[in-house]
Structures are given as structure tokens and as C-alpha cells.
PDB file of C-alpha atoms in Angstrom:
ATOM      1  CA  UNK J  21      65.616 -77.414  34.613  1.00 60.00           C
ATOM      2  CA  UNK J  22      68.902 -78.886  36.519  1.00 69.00           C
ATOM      3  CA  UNK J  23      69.846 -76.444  39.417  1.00 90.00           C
ATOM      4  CA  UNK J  24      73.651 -77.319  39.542  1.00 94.00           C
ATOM      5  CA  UNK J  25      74.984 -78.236  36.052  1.00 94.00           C
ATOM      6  CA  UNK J  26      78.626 -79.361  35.028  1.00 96.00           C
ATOM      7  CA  UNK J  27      80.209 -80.005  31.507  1.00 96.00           C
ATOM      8  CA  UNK J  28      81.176 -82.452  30.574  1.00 96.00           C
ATOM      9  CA  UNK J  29      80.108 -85.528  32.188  1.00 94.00           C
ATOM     10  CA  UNK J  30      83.211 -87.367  31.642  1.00 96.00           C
ATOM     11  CA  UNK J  31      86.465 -86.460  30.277  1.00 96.00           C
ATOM     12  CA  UNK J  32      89.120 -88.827  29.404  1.00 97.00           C
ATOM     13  CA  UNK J  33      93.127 -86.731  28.481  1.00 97.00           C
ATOM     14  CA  UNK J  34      96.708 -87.491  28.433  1.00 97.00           C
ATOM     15  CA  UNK J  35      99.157 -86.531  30.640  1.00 97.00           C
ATOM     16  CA  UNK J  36     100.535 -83.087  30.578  1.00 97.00           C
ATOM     17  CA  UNK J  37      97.577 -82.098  28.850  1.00 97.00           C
ATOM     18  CA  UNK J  38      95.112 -78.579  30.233  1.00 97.00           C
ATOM     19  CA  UNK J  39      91.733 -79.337  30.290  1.00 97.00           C
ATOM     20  CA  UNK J  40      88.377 -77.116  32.093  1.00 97.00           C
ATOM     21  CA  UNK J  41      85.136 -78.057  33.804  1.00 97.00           C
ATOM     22  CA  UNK J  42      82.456 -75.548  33.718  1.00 97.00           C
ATOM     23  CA  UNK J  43      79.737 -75.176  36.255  1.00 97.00           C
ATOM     24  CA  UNK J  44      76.565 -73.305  35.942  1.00 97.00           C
ATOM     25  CA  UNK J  45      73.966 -72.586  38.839  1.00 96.00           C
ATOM     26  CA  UNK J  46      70.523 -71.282  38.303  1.00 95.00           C
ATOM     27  CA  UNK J  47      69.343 -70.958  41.555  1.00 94.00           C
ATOM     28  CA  UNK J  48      70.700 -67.627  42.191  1.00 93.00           C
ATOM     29  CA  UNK J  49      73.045 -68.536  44.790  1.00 92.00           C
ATOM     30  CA  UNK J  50      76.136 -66.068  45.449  1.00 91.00           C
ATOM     31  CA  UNK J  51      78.060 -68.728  46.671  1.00 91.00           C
ATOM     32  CA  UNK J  52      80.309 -71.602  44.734  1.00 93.00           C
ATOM     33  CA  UNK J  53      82.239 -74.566  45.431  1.00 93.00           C
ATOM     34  CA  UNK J  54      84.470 -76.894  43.935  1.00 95.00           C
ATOM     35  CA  UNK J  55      84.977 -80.540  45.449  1.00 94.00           C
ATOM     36  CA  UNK J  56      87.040 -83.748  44.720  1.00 94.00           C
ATOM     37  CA  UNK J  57      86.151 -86.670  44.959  1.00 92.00           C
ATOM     38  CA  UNK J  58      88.809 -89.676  45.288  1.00 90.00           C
ATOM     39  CA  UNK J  59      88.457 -92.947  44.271  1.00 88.00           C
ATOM     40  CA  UNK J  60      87.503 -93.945  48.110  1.00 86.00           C
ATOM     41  CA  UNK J  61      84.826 -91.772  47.963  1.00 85.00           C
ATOM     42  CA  UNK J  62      86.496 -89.391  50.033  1.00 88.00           C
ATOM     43  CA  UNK J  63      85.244 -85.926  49.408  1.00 90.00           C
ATOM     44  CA  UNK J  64      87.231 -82.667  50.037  1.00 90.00           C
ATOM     45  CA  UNK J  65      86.777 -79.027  49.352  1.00 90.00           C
ATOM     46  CA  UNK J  66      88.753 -77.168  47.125  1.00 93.00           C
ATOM     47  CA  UNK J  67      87.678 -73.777  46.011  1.00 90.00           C
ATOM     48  CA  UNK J  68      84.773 -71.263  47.230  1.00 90.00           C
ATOM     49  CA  UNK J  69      83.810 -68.253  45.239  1.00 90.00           C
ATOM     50  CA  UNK J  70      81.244 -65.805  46.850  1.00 87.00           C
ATOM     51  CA  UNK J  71      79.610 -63.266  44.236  1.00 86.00           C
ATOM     52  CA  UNK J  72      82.765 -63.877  42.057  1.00 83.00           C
ATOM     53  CA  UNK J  73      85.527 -63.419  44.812  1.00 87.00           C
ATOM     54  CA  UNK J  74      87.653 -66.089  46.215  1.00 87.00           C
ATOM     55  CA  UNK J  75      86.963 -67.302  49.394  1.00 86.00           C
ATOM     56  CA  UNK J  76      87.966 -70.798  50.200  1.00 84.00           C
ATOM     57  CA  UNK J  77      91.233 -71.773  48.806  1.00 83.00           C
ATOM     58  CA  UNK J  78      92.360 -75.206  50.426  1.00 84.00           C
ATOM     59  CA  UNK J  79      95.633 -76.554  50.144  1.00 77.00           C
ATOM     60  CA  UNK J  80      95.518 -77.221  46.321  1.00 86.00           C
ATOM     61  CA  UNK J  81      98.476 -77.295  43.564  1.00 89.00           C
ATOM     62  CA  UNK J  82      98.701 -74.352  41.909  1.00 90.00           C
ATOM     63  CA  UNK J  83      97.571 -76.078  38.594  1.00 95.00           C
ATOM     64  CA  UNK J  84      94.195 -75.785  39.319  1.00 94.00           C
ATOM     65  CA  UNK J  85      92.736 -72.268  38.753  1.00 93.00           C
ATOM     66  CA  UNK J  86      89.650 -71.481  39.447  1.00 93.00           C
ATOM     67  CA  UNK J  87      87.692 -68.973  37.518  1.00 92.00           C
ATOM     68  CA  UNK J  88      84.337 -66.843  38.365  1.00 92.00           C
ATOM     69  CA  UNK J  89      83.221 -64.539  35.184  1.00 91.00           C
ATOM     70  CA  UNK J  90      79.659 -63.897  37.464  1.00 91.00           C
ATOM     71  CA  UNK J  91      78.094 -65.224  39.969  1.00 89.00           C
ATOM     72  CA  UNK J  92      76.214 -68.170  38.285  1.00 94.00           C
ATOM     73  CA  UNK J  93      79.290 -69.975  36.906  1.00 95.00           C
ATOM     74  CA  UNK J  94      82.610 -71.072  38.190  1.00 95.00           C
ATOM     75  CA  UNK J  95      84.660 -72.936  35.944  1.00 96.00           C
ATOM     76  CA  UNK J  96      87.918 -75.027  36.569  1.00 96.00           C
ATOM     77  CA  UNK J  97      90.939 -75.087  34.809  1.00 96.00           C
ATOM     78  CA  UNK J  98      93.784 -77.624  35.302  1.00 96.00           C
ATOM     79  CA  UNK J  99      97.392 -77.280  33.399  1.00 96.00           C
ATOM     80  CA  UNK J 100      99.394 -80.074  33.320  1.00 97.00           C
ATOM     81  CA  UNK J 101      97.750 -82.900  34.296  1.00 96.00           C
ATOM     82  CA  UNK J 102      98.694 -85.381  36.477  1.00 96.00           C
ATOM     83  CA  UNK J 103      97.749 -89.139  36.979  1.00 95.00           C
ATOM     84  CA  UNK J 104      96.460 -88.661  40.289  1.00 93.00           C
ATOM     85  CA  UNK J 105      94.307 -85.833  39.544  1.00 95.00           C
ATOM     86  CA  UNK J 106      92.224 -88.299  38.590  1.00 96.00           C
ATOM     87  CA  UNK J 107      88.891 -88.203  39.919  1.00 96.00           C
ATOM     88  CA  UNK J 108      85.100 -86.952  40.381  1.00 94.00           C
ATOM     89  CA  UNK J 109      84.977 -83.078  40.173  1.00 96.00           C
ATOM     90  CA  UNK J 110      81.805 -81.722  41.957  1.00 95.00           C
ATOM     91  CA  UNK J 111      80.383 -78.395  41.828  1.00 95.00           C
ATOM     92  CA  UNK J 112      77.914 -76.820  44.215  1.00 94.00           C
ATOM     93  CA  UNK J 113      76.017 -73.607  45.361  1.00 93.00           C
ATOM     94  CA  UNK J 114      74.573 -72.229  48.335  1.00 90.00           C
ATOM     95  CA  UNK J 115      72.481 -69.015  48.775  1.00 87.00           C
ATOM     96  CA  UNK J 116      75.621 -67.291  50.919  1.00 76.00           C
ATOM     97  CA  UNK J 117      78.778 -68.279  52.666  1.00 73.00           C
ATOM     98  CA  UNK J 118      77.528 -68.649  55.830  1.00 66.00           C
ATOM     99  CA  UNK J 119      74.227 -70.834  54.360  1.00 67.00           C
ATOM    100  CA  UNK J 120      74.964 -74.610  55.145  1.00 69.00           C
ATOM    101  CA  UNK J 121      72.826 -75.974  52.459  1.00 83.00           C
ATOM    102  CA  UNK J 122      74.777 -76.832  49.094  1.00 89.00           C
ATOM    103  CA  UNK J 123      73.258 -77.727  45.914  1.00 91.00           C
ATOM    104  CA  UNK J 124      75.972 -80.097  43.819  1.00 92.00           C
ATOM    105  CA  UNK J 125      75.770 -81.002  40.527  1.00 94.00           C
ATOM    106  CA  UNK J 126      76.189 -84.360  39.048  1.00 92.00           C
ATOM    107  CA  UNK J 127      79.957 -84.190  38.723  1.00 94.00           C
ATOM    108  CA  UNK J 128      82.535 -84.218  35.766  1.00 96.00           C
ATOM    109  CA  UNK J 129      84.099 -88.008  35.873  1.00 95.00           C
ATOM    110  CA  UNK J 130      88.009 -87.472  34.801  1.00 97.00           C
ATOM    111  CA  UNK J 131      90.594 -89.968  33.913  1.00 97.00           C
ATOM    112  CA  UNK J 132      93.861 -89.012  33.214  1.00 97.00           C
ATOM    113  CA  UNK J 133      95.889 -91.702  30.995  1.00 96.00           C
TER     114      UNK J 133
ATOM    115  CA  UNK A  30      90.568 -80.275  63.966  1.00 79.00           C
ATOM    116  CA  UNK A  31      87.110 -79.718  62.732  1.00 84.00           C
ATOM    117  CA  UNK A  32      86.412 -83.459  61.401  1.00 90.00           C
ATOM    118  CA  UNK A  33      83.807 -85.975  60.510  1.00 94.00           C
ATOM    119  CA  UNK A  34      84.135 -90.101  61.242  1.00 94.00           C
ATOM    120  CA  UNK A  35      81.807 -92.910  59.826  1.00 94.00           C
ATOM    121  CA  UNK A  36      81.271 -96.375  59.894  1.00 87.00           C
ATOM    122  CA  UNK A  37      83.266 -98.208  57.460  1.00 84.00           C
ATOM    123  CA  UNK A  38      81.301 -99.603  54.616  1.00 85.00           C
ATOM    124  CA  UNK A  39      79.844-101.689  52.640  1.00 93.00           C
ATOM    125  CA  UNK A  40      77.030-102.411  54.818  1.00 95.00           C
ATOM    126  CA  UNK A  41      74.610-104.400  52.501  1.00 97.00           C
ATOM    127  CA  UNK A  42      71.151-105.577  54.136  1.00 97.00           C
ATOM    128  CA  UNK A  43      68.047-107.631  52.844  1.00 97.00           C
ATOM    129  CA  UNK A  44      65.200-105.038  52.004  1.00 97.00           C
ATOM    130  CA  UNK A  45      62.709-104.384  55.178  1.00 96.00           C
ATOM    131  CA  UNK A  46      65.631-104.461  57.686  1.00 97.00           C
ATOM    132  CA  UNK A  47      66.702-101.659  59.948  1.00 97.00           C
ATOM    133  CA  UNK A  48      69.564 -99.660  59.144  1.00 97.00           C
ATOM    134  CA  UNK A  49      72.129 -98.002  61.252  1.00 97.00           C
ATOM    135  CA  UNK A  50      75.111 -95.699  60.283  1.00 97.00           C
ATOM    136  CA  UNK A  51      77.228 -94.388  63.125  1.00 97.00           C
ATOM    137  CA  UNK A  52      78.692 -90.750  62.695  1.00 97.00           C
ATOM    138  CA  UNK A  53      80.602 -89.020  64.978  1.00 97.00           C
ATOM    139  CA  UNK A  54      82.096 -85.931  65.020  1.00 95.00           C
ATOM    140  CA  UNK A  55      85.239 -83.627  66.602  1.00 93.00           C
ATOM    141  CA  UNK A  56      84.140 -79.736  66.093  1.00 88.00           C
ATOM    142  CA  UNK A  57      85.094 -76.390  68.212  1.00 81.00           C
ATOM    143  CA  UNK A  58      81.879 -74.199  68.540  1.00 79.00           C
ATOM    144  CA  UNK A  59      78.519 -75.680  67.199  1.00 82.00           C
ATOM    145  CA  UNK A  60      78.350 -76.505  64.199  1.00 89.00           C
ATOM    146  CA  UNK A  61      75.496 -77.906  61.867  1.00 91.00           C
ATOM    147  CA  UNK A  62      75.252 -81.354  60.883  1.00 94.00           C
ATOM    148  CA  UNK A  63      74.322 -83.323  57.587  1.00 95.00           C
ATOM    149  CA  UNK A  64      73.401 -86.247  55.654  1.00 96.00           C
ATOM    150  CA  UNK A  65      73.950 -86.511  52.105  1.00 95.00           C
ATOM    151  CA  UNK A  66      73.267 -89.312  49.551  1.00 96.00           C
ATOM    152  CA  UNK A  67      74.807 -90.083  46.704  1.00 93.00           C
ATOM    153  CA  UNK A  68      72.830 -92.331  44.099  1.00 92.00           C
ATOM    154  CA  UNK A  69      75.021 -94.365  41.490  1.00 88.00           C
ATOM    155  CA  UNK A  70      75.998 -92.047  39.083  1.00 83.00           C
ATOM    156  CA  UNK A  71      74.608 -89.032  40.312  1.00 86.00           C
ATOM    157  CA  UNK A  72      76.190 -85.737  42.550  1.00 87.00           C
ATOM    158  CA  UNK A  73      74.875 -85.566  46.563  1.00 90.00           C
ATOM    159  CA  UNK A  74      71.744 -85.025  47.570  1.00 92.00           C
ATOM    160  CA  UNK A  75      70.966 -83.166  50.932  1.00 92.00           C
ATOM    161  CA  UNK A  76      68.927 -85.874  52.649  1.00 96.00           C
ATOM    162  CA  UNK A  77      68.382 -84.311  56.364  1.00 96.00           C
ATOM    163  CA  UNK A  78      69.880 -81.740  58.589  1.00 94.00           C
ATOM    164  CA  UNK A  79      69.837 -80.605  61.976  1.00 94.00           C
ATOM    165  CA  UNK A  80      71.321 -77.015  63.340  1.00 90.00           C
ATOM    166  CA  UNK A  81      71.342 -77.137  67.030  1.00 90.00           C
ATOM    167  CA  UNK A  82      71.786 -79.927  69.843  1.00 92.00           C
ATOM    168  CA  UNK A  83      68.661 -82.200  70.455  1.00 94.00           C
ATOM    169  CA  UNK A  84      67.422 -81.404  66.771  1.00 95.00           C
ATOM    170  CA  UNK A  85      65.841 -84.387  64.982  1.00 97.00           C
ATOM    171  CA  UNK A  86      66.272 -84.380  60.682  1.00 96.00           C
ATOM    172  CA  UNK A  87      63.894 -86.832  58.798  1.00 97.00           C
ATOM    173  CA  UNK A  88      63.397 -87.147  55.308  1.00 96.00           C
ATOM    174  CA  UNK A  89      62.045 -90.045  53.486  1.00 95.00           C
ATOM    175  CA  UNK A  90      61.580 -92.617  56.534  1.00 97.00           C
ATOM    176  CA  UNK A  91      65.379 -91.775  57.720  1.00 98.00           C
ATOM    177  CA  UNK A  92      65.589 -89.711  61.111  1.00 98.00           C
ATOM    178  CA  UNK A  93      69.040 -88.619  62.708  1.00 98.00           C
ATOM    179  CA  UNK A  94      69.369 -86.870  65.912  1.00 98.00           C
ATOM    180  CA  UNK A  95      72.016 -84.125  66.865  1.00 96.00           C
ATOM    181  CA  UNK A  96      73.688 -85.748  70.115  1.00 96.00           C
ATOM    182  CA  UNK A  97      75.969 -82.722  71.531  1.00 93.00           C
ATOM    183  CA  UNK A  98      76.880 -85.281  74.885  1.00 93.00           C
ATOM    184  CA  UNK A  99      78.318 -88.087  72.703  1.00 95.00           C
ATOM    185  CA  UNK A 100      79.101 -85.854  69.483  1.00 95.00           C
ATOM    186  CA  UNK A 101      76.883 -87.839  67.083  1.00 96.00           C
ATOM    187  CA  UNK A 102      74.638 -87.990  64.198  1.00 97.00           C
ATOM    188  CA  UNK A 103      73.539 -91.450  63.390  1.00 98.00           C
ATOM    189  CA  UNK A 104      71.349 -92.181  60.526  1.00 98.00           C
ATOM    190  CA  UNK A 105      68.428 -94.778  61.303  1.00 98.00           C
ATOM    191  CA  UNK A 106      65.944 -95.936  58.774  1.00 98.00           C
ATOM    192  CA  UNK A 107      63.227 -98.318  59.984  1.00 96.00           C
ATOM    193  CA  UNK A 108      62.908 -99.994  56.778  1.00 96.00           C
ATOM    194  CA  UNK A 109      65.047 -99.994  53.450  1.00 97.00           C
ATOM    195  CA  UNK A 110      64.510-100.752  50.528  1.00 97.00           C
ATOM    196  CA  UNK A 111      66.510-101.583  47.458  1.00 96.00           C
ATOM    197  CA  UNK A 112      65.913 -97.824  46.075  1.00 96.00           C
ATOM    198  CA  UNK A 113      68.358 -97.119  49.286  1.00 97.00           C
ATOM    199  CA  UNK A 114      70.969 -98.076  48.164  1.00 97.00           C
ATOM    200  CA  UNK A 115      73.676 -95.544  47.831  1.00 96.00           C
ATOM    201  CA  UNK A 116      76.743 -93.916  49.266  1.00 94.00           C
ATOM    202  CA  UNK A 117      75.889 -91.871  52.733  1.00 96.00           C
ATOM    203  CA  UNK A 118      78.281 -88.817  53.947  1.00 95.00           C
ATOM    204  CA  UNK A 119      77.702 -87.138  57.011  1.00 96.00           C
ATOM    205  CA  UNK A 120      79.036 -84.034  57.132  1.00 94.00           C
ATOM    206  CA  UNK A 121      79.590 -81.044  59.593  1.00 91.00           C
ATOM    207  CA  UNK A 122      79.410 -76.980  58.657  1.00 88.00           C
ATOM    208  CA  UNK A 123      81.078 -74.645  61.560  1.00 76.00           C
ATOM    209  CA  UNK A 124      80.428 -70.976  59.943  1.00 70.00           C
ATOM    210  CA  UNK A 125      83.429 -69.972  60.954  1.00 65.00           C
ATOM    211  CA  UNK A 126      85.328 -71.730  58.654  1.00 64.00           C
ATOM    212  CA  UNK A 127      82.414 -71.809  55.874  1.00 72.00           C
ATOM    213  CA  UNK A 128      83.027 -74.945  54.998  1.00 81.00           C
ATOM    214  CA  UNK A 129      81.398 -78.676  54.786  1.00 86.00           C
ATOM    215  CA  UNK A 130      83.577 -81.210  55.846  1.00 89.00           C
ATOM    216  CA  UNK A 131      82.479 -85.116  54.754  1.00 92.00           C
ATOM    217  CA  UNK A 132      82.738 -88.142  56.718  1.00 93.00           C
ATOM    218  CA  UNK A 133      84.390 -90.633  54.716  1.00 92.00           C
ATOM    219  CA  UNK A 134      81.300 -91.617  53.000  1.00 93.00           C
ATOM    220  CA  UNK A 135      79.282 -95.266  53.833  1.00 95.00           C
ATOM    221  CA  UNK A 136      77.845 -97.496  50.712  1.00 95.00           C
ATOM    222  CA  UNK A 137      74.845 -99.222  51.392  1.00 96.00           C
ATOM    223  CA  UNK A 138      73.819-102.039  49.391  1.00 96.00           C
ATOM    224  CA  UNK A 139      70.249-103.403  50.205  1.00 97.00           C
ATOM    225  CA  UNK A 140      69.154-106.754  48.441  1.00 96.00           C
ATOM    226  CA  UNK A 141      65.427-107.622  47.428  1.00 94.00           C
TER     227      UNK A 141
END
């Protein structure tokens, strides 16, 4: 059974179009994260949601709203999308904020046209 | 800053050599230090750790030691193999900020 799980694998939209990722943990972790991943393989933290409340926010547009109906999901929702958000999306959990061990999923690949 | 520098990449070596990827780090406080692999295709796997100064990770034949004096973490394997190969991020946690922050990741290609 996969600990971290994302849907979908790869999504492929216009321009201007809103599209979600959803992220599902099993591990029974209170805490987690969104990432993106560039196309250098540069990873950076977006979001971090501890037992449904919003911890992390980095310095991210305002078109990307994270959501967290419990503690075993946190799903992403972008509006408007642009070229360069363009990208690998990467989920993960840890058992707690302060735990240093994340779990990630296998990422949501997504090209916008 | 709170940040995370690796050795520029690709590094591609023959299987059976010895492999060397230089992180180093800026951080206030302590903080805990990482490797994580990423297979083709796949999300990051936590490959070894170490919390505290002087700590050795190993996992799999790869060993990295927490150097506070020179503020690095270098990954060393003795022997690769062409299963290796894969993107490498090291990465630091300060629980202050409750955050990972990657290194700019380092492919590895290894060739039979």
C-alpha cells in the first residue's frame, strides 16, 4: 500500500485553465507539504499543513490554494495557469512539524501549453 | 540564510568506482542534515541522515558524515553500481523554521 500518494500522475492543460492535485497519506502523519520541482531539479517548499492548519506558506502567488479537509489529505488547487507553473508537484508527510523525516510521493508531472 | 550547496552535476562513473558528492551548508543553530534520492521517475527517497555534529548516516553502502568545522555532508559510496544512478539532494532541517531546504540536486549516471 503506497504511503504518500498523488493524483494524477501527469496532467497536461491550457493556459488560463484551474486544475487540482490531490495528495493522500496513510501513514498517519499530522504534518503535510507541498513542493516544486523546476525543470533544474531545483526543489522548493511551498505549503505546510499541520493537523489541517496552515503552517508554512512560502512566498507563493496567490493562485495556488492549498486545501486540508483532514489530516490525511492536502490537495492543491491552481486558477489560472501560467506557463511557468510548469513543473513536478511533490507531496510529503512527516509524523509532526518539528519531525525531519518526510515521506514524498511520486509527484504529479504538469505541463502547461 | 539557512541554505544548502552541491556539486554541480552530471557526474557519470563506470560501475565499481568510488563516488564523491560534496555538500556544504550555511545554517544558524544546528540543524539536521539529509540525503535524498530520486530514481527516474519516481518522488525522493530518504537515503541517510545524521542529527548532531560527528554523526555518521549509512544506508545501502553510502556513508556521510556531519562535519560542524567545515559545514559539510559529503556523500561517499565505495562502489556504485548502475542501480545508482539517480538524482542526489542534500538537504538541511533547522526546527525553527520547520522546513527542509534542498541542495540543488546532483545526477549521477553510472555506466556498466
Amino acid at each position: 500500500d503506497t504511503a504518500v500518494s498523488q493524483t494524477p500522475k501527469y496532467l497536461v492543460t491550457q493556459m488560463g485553465n484551474d486544475k487540482s492535485i490531490k495528495c493522500e497519506q496513510n501513514l498517519g502523519h499530522d504534518t503535510m507539504y507541498w513542493y516544486k520541482q523546476d525543470s533544474k531539479k531545483f526543489l522548493k517548499i511551498m505549503f505546510s499543513y499541520n493537523n489541517k492548519e496552515l503552517i508554512i506558506n512560502e512566498t507563493v502567488p496567490n493562485r495556488f490554494s492549498p486545501k486540508s479537509p483532514d489530516k490525511a489529505h492536502l490537495n492543491l488547487h491552481i486558477n489560472s495557469l501560467e506557463l511557468g507553473d510548469s513543473a513536478v508537484y511533490f507531496c510529503a508527510s512527516s509524523q509532526e512539524a518539528g519531525r525531519e523525516t518526510q515521506y514524498f510521493g511520486p509527484g504529479t508531472r504538469l505541463l502547461v501549453l | 540564510g539557512n541554505s544548502v550547496t552541491q556539486m554541480e552535476g552530471p557526474v557519470t562513473l563506470s560501475e565499481e568506482a568510488f563516488l564523491t558528492i560534496n555538500c556544504t551548508y550555511t545554517a544558524t543553530g544546528y540543524p539536521s542534515l539529509f540525503w535524498y534520492v530520486q530514481y527516474p521517475g519516481e518522488g525522493l527517497q530518504l537515503l541517510l541522515k545524521a542529527t548532531k555534529a560527528d554523526d555518521k548516516g549509512s544506508n545501502k553502502g553510502f556513508e556521510a558524515t556531519y562535519r560542524k568545522e567545515t559545514t559539510s555532508f559529503h556523500l561517499e559510496k565505495g562502489s556504485v553500481q548502475v542501480s545508482d544512478s539517480a538524482v542526489y539532494f542534500c538537504a538541511l532541517f533547522y526546527n525553527q523554521g520547520g522546513k527542509l531546504i534542498f541542495g540543488q540536486g546532483t545526477e549521477l549516471s553510472v555506466k556498466p
